[in-house]
CSV table of C-alpha atoms and ligand atoms in Angstrom, one decimal:
chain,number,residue,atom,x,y,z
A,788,UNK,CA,0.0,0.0,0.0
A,789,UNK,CA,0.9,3.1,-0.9
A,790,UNK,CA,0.5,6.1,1.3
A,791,UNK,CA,-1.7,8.2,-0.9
A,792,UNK,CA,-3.9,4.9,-1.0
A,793,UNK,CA,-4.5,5.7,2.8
A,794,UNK,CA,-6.5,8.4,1.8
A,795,UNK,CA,-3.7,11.2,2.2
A,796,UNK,CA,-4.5,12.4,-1.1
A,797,UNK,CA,-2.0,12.2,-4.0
A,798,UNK,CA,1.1,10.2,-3.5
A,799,UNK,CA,3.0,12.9,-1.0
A,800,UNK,CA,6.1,10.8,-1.6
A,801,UNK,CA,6.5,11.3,-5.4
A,802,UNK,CA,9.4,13.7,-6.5
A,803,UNK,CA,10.7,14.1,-10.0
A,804,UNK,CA,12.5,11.7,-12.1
A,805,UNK,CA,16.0,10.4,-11.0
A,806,UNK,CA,18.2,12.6,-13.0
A,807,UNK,CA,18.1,10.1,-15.9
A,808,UNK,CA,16.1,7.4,-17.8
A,809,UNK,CA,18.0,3.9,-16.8
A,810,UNK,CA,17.5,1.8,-19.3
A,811,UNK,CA,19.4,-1.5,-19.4
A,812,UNK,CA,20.3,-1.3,-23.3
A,813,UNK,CA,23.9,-0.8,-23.1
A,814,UNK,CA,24.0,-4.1,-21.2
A,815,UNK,CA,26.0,-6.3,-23.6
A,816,UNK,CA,25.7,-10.1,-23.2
A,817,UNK,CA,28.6,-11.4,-22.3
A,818,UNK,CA,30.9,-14.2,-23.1
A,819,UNK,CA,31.8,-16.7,-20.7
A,820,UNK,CA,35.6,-16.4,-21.7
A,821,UNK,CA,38.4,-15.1,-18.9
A,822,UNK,CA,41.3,-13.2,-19.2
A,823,UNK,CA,44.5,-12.7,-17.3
A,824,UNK,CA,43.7,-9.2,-15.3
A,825,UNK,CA,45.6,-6.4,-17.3
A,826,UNK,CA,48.0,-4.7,-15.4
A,827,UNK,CA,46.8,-2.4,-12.8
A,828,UNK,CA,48.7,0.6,-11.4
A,829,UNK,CA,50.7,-0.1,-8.6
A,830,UNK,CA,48.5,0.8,-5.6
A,831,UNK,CA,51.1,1.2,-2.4
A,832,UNK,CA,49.7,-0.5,0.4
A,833,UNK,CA,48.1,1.0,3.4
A,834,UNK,CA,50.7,3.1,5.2
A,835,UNK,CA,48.5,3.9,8.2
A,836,UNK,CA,48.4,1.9,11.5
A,837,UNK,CA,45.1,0.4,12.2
A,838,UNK,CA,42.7,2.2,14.3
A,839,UNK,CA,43.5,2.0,18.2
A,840,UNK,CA,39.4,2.1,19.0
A,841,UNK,CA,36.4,1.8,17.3
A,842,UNK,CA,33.0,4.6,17.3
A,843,UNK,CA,29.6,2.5,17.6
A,844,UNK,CA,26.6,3.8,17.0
A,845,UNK,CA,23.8,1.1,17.7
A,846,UNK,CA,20.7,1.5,19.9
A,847,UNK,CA,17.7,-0.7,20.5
A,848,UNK,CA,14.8,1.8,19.1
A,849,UNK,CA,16.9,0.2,15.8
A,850,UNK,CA,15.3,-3.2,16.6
A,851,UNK,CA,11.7,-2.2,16.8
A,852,UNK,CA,11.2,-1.3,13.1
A,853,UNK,CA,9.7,-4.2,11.8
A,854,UNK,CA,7.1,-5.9,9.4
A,855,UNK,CA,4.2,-7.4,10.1
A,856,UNK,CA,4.8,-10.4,7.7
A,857,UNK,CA,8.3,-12.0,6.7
A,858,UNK,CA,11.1,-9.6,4.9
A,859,UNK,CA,14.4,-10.0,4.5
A,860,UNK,CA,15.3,-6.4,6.4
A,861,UNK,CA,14.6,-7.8,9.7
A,862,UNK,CA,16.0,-7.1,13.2
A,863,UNK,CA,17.6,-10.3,13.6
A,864,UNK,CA,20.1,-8.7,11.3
A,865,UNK,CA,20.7,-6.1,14.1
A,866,UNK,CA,21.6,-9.1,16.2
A,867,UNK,CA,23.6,-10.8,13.7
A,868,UNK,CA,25.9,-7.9,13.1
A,869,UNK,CA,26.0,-7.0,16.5
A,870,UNK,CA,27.7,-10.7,17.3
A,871,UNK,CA,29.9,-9.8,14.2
A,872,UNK,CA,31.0,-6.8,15.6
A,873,UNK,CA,31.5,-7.9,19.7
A,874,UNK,CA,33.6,-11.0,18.3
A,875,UNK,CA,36.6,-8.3,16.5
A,876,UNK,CA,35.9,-5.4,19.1
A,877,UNK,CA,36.5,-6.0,22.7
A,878,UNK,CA,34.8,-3.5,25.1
A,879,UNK,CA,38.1,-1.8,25.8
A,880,UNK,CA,38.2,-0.4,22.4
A,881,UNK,CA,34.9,0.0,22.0
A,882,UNK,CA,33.4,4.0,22.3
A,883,UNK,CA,30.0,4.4,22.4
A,884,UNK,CA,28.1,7.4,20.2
A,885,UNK,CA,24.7,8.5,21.6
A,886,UNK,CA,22.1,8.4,19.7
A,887,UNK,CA,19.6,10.8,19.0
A,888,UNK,CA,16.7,12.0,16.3
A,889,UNK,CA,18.1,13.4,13.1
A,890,UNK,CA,17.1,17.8,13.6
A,891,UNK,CA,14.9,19.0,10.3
A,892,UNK,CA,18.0,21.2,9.7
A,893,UNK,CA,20.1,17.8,9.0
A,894,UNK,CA,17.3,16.3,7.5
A,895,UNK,CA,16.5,18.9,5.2
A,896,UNK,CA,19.9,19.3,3.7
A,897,UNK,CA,19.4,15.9,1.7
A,898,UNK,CA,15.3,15.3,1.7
A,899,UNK,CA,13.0,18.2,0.6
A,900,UNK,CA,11.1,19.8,3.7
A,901,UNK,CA,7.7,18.9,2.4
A,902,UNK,CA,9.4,15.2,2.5
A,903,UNK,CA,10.3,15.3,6.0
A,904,UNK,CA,6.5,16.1,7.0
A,905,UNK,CA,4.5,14.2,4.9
A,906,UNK,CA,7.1,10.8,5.8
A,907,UNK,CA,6.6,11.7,9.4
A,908,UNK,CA,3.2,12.0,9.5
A,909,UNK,CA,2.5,9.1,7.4
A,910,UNK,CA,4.4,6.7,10.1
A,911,UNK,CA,2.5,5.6,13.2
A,912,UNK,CA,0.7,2.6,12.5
A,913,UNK,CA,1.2,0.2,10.0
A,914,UNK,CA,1.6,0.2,6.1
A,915,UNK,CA,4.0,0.2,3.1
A,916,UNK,CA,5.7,3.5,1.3
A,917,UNK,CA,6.1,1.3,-1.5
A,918,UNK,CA,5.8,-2.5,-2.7
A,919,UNK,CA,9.5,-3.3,-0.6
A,920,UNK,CA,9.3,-0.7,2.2
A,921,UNK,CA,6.9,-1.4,5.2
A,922,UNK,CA,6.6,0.6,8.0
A,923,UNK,CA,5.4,0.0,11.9
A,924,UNK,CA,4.6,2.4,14.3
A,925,UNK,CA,8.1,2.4,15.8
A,926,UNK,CA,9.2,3.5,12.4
A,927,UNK,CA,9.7,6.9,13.2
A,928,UNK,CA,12.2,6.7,16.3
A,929,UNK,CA,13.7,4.1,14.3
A,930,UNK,CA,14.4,5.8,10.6
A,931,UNK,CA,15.0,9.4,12.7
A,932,UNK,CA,17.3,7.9,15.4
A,933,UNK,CA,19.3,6.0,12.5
A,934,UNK,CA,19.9,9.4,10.8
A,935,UNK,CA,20.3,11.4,13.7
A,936,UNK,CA,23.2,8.4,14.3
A,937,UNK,CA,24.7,8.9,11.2
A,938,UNK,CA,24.8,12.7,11.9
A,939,UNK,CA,26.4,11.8,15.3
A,940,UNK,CA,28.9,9.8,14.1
A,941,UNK,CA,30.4,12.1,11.5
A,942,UNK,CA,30.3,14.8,14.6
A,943,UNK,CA,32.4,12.0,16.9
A,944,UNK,CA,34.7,11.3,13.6
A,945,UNK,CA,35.5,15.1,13.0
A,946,UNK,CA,35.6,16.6,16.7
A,947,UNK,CA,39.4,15.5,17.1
A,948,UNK,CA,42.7,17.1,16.3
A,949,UNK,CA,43.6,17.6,12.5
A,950,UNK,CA,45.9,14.9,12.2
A,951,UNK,CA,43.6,12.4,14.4
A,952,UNK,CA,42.6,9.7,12.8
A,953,UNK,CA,39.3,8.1,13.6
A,954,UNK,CA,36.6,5.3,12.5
A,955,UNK,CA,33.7,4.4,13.9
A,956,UNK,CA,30.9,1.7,12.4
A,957,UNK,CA,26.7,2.5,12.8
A,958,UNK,CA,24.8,-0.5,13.1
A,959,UNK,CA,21.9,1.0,11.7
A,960,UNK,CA,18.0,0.0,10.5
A,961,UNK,CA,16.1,0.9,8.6
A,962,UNK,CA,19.0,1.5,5.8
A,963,UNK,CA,19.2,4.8,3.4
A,964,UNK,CA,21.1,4.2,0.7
A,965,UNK,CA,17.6,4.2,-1.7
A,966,UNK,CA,15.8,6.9,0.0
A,967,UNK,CA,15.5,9.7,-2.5
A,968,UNK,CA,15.4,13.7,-2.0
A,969,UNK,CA,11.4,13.4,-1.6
A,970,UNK,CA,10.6,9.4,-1.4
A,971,UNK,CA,11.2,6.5,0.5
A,972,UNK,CA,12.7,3.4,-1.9
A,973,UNK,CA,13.9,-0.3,-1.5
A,974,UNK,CA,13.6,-0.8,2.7
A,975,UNK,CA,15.2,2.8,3.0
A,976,UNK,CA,13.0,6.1,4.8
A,977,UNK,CA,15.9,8.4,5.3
A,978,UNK,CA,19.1,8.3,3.7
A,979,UNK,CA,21.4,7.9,6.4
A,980,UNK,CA,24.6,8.0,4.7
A,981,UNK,CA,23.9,11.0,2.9
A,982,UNK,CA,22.5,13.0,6.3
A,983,UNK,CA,26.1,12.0,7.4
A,984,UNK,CA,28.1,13.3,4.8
A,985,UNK,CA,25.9,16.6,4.8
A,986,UNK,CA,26.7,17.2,8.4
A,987,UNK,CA,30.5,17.0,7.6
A,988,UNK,CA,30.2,19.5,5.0
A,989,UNK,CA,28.2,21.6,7.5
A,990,UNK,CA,30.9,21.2,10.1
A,991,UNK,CA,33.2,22.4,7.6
A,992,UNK,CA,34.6,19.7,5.6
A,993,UNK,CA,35.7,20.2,2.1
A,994,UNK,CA,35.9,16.9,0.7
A,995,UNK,CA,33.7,13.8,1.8
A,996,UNK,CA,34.1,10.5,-0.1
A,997,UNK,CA,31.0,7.9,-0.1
A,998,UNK,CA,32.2,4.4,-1.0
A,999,UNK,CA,28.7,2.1,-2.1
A,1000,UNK,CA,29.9,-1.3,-2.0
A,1001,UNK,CA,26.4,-2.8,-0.9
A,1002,UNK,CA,25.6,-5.2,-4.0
A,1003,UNK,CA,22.4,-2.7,-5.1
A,1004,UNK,CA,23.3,0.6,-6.3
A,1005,UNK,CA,22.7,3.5,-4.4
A,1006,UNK,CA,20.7,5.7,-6.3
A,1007,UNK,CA,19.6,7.8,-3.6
A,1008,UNK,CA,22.7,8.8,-2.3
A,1009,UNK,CA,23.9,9.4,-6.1
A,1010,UNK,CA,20.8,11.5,-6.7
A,1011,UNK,CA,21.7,13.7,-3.5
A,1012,UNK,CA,24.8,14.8,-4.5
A,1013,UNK,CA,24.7,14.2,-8.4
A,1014,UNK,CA,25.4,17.9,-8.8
A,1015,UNK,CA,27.9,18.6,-5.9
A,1016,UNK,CA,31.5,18.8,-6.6
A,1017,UNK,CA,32.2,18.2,-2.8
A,1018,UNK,CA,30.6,15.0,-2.6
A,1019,UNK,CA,32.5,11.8,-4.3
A,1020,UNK,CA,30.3,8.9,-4.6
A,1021,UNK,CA,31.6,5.4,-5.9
A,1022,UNK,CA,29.7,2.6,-5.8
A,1023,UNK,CA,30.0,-0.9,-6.5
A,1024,UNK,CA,26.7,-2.8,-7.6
A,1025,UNK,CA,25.3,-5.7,-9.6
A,1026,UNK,CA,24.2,-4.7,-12.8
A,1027,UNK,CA,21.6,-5.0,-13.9
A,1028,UNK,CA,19.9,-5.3,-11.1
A,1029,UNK,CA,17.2,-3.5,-8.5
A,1030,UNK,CA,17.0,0.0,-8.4
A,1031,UNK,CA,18.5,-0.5,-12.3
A,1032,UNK,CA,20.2,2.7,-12.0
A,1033,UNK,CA,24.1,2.7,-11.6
A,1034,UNK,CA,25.4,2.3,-15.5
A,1035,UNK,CA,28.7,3.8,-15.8
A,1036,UNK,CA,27.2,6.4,-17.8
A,1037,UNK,CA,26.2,8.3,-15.0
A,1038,UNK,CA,28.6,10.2,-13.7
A,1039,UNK,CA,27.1,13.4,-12.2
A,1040,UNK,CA,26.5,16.4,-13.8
A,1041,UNK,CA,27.3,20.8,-13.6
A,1042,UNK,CA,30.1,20.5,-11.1
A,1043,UNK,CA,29.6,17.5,-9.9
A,1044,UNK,CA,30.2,15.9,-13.4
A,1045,UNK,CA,33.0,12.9,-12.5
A,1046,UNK,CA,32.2,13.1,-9.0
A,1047,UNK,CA,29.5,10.3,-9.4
A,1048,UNK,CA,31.5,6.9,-10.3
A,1049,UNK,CA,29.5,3.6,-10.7
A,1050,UNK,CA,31.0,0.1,-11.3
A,1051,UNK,CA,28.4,-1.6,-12.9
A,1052,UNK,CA,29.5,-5.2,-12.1
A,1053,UNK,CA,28.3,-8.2,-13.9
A,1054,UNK,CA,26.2,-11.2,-11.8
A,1055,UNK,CA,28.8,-13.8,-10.5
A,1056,UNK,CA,31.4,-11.5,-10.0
A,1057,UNK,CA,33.7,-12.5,-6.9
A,1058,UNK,CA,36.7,-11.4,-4.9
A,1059,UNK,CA,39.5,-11.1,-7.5
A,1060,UNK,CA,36.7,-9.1,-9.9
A,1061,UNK,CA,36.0,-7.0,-6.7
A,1062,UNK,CA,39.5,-7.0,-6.1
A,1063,UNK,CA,40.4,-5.1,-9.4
A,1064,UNK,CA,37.9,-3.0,-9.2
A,1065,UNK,CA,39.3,-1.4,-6.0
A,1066,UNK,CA,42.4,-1.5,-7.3
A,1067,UNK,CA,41.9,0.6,-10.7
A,1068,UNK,CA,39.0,2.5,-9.8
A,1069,UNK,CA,37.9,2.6,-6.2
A,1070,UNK,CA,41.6,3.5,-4.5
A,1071,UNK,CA,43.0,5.7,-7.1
A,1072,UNK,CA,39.8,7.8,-7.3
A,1073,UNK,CA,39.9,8.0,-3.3
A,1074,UNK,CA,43.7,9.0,-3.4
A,1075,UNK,CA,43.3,11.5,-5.9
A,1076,UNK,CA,40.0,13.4,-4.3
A,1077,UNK,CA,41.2,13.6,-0.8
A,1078,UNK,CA,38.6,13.8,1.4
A,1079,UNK,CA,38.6,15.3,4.8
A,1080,UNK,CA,36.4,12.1,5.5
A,1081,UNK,CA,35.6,8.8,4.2
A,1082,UNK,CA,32.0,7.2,4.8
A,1083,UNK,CA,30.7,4.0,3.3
A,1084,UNK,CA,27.4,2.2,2.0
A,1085,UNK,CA,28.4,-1.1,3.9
A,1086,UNK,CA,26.0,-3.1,2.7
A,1087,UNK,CA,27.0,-7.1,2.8
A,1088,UNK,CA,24.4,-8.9,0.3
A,1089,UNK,CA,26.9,-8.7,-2.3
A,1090,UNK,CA,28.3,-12.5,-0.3
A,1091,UNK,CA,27.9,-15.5,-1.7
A,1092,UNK,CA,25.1,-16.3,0.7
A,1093,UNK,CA,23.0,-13.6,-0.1
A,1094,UNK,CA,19.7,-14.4,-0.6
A,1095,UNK,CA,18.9,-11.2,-2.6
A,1096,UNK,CA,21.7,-11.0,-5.1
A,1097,UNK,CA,23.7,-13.2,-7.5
A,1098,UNK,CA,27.3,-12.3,-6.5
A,1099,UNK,CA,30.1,-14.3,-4.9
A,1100,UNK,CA,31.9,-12.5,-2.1
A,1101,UNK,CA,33.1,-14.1,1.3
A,1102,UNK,CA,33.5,-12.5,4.4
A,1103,UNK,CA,37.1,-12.0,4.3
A,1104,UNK,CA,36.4,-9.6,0.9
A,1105,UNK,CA,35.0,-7.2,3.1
A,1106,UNK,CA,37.5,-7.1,5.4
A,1107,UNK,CA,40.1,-6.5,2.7
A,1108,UNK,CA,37.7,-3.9,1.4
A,1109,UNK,CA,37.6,-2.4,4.6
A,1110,UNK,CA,41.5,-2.6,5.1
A,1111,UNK,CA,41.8,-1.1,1.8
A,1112,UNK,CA,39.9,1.9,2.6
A,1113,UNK,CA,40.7,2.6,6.1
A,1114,UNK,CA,44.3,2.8,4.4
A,1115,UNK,CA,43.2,6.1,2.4
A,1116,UNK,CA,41.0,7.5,5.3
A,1117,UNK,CA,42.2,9.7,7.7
A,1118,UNK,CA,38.7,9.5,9.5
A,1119,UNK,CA,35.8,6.8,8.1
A,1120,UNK,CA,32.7,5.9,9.2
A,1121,UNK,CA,30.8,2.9,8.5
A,1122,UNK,CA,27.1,2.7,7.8
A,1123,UNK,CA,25.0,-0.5,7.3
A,1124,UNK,CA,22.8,-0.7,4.4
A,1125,UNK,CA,21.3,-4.2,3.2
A,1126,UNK,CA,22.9,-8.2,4.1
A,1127,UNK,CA,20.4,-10.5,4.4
A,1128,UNK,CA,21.9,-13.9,5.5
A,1129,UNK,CA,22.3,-13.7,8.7
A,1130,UNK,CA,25.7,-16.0,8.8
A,1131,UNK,CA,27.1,-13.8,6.4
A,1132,UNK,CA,26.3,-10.7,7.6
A,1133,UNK,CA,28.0,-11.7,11.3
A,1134,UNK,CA,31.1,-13.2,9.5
A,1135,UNK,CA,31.3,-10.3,6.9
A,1136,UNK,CA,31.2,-7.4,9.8
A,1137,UNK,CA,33.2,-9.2,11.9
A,1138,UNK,CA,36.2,-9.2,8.7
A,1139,UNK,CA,35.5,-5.7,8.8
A,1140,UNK,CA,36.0,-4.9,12.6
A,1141,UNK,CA,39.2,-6.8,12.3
A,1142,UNK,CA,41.2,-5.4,9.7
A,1143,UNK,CA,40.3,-2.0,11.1
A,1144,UNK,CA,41.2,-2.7,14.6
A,1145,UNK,CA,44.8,-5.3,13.3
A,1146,UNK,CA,46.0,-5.5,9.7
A,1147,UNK,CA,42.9,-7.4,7.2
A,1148,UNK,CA,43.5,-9.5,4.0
A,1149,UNK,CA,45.0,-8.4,1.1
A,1150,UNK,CA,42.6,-7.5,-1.6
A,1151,UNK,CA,42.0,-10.2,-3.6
A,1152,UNK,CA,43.8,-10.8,-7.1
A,1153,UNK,CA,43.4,-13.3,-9.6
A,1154,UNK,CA,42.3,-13.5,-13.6
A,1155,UNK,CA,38.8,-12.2,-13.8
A,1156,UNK,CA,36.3,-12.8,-16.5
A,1157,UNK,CA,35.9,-10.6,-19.7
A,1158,UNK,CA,32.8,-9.5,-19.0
A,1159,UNK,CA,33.9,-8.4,-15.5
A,1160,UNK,CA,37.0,-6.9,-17.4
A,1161,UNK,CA,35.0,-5.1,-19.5
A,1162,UNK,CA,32.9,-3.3,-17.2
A,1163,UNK,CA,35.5,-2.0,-15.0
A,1164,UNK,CA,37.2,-0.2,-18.2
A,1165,UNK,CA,33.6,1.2,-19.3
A,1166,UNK,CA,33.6,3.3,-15.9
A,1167,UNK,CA,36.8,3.9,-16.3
A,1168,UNK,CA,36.4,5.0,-19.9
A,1169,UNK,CA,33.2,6.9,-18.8
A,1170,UNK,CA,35.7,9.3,-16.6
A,1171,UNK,CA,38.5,9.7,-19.2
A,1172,UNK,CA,39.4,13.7,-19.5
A,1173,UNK,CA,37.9,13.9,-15.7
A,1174,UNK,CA,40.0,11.7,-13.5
A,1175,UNK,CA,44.2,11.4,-13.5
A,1176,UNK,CA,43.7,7.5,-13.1
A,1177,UNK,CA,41.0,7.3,-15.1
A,1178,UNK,CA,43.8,8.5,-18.5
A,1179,UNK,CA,46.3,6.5,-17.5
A,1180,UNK,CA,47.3,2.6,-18.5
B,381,ZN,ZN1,21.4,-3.9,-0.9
């Protein structure tokens, strides 16, 4: 059910078109042939110690958004990464971040005004915002203390010295990573990850870098900043695949054209693929933007186990992708999107806690199939004349 099929009237939670048609057309079918990996450019490894503690945001009002019926974004995920998380972090290097709601100022600096009301308003009870994304009535403290958390983290992660480094992880439900400038989309109300790297920019940051590696793209958080030079977004996704945006193609637009990077990654890609793709894409795009702070879309349903997605991760992928990161990030912050196997999701944040609290796994390297091959070069093609790494090799 819809919320305008409440009776509310017209559909408040319509907004314009993302900023382009998606069609799938430039898909190409794909041969089932490998390659050896070209060359990539030497990436130097992480020259930064691991972090001495870890920032957590994670509160119970997380736990009491729920459906009425069975769905995959459920709070026994909460629990899951929770266990993840407590078996990499002892207390002693554990800082807790309070949470609280998300302030219309922060709010309104990614979702339109007229959004913020009508979504608020709309919660209480029980009902859908669209086919995927349910709602109960402890929606509300749940979507607004998951922002507000996100906001709170980036406030923890900026308040030290210049040179201090810091991370912190936010164990947080419902996701954002779909939610648009005036709807909700795919599980997401607000989009938590983009309320985050607003409030840096508030605080004064120049530079924030947004790292998408849950398997479905992020279209929200693209839409948000498709147009803001200060805002780097790079995601990794299956493509095609839901929300069907993400093609390289799309790479922003006025002067935030380049600052929008997709990796449109073929179903069945695994590690090594992965692997590459943080190697000629992901890390040189990071080292060359240099942002004051790092945040990421850490979704884990890109794992083999994933009951939502077709691709092949393992846990220890994520912790090399984590490693790899942390490396180039003088302060990050982890946000959880989507991971819907429970196992997974426990074993994937628990790779993740460890390599940023002692040294992960190397990211994974190997021969990866043509089709694989082929799409990591059409998002680097799609950024020739904008990027240094994107013209070289
Ligand atoms: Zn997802």
């Amino acid at each position: 059910m819809r919320i305008g099929a409440r009776g509310d009237g017209p559909d408040p939670l319509d907004t314009p078109e993302i900023p382009r048609k998606m069609g799938l057309g430039n898909v190409t079918v794909v041969s089932e042939g490998r390659s050896k990996g070209q060359a990539s450019p030497p990436m130097s490894a992480p020259t930064t110690a691991p972090f001495s503690t870890l920032h957590v945001v994670d509160d119970d009002r997380f736990d009491a958004h729920r459906s009425r019926g069975a769905h995959p974004e459920r709070p026994e995920r909460l629990a899951a990464a929770r266990a993840g998380l407590a078996g990499a972090l002892p207390d002693a290097r554990r800082v807790a971040v309070a949470v609280e709601d998300a302030s219309d100022e922060a709010l309104e600096r990614v979702h339109g005004a007229g959004y913020v009301r009508r979504l608020r308003s709309a919660l209480g009870e029980w009902g859908h915002l669209d086919a995927d994304t349910y709602f109960c009535p402890e929606s509300e403290a749940a979507a607004w203390g998951a922002a507000g958390g996100a906001a709170a983290l980036t406030r923890r992660l900026l308040a030290g010295e210049p040179d201090e480094r810091a991370a912190g992880i936010a164990l947080l439900r419902p996701p954002g990573h779909h939610a648009r400038p005036g709807a909700a989309m795919g599980f997401c109300l607000l989009n938590n990850v983009a309320v985050a790297a607003a409030e840096a920019l508030a605080l004064g940051a120049e530079r924030v870098a947004i790292v998408d590696w849950d398997v479905h793209h992020g279209n929200g958080t693209q839409e948000i900043f498709w147009e803001d030079p200060r805002v780097l977004f790079v995601s990794l996704h299956q493509y095609p695949h839901y929300p069907g945006t993400g093609a390289p193609s799309e790479i922003g637009a006025g002067a935030g054209r380049g600052k929008t990077i997709n990796l449109a990654l073929p179903a069945g890609s695994g590690p090594e693929v992965y692997g590459e793709a943080f190697r000629r894409v992901v890390l040189p795009a990071l080292d060359e933007f240099g942002a004051d702070l790092t945040l990421v879309s850490a979704g884990f349903d890109a794992h083999a186990r994933d009951p939502l997605a077709g691709q092949e991760l393992d846990d220890a992928s994520y912790g090399a992708f984590a490693g790899a990161v942390a490396g180039r990030a003088a302060r990050l912050g982890l946000m959880l999107e989507g991971g819907y196997d429970l196992q997974a999701l426990e074993g994937s944040v628990r790779a993740v806690g460890e390599a940023l609290l002692e040294t992960g796994p190397e990211l994974p390297e190997g021969t990866i199939p043509t089709a694989a091959e082929e799409a990591i070069e059409r998002t680097r093609r799609a950024h020739a004349g904008l990027w240094r790494f994107a013209d070289e090799g």
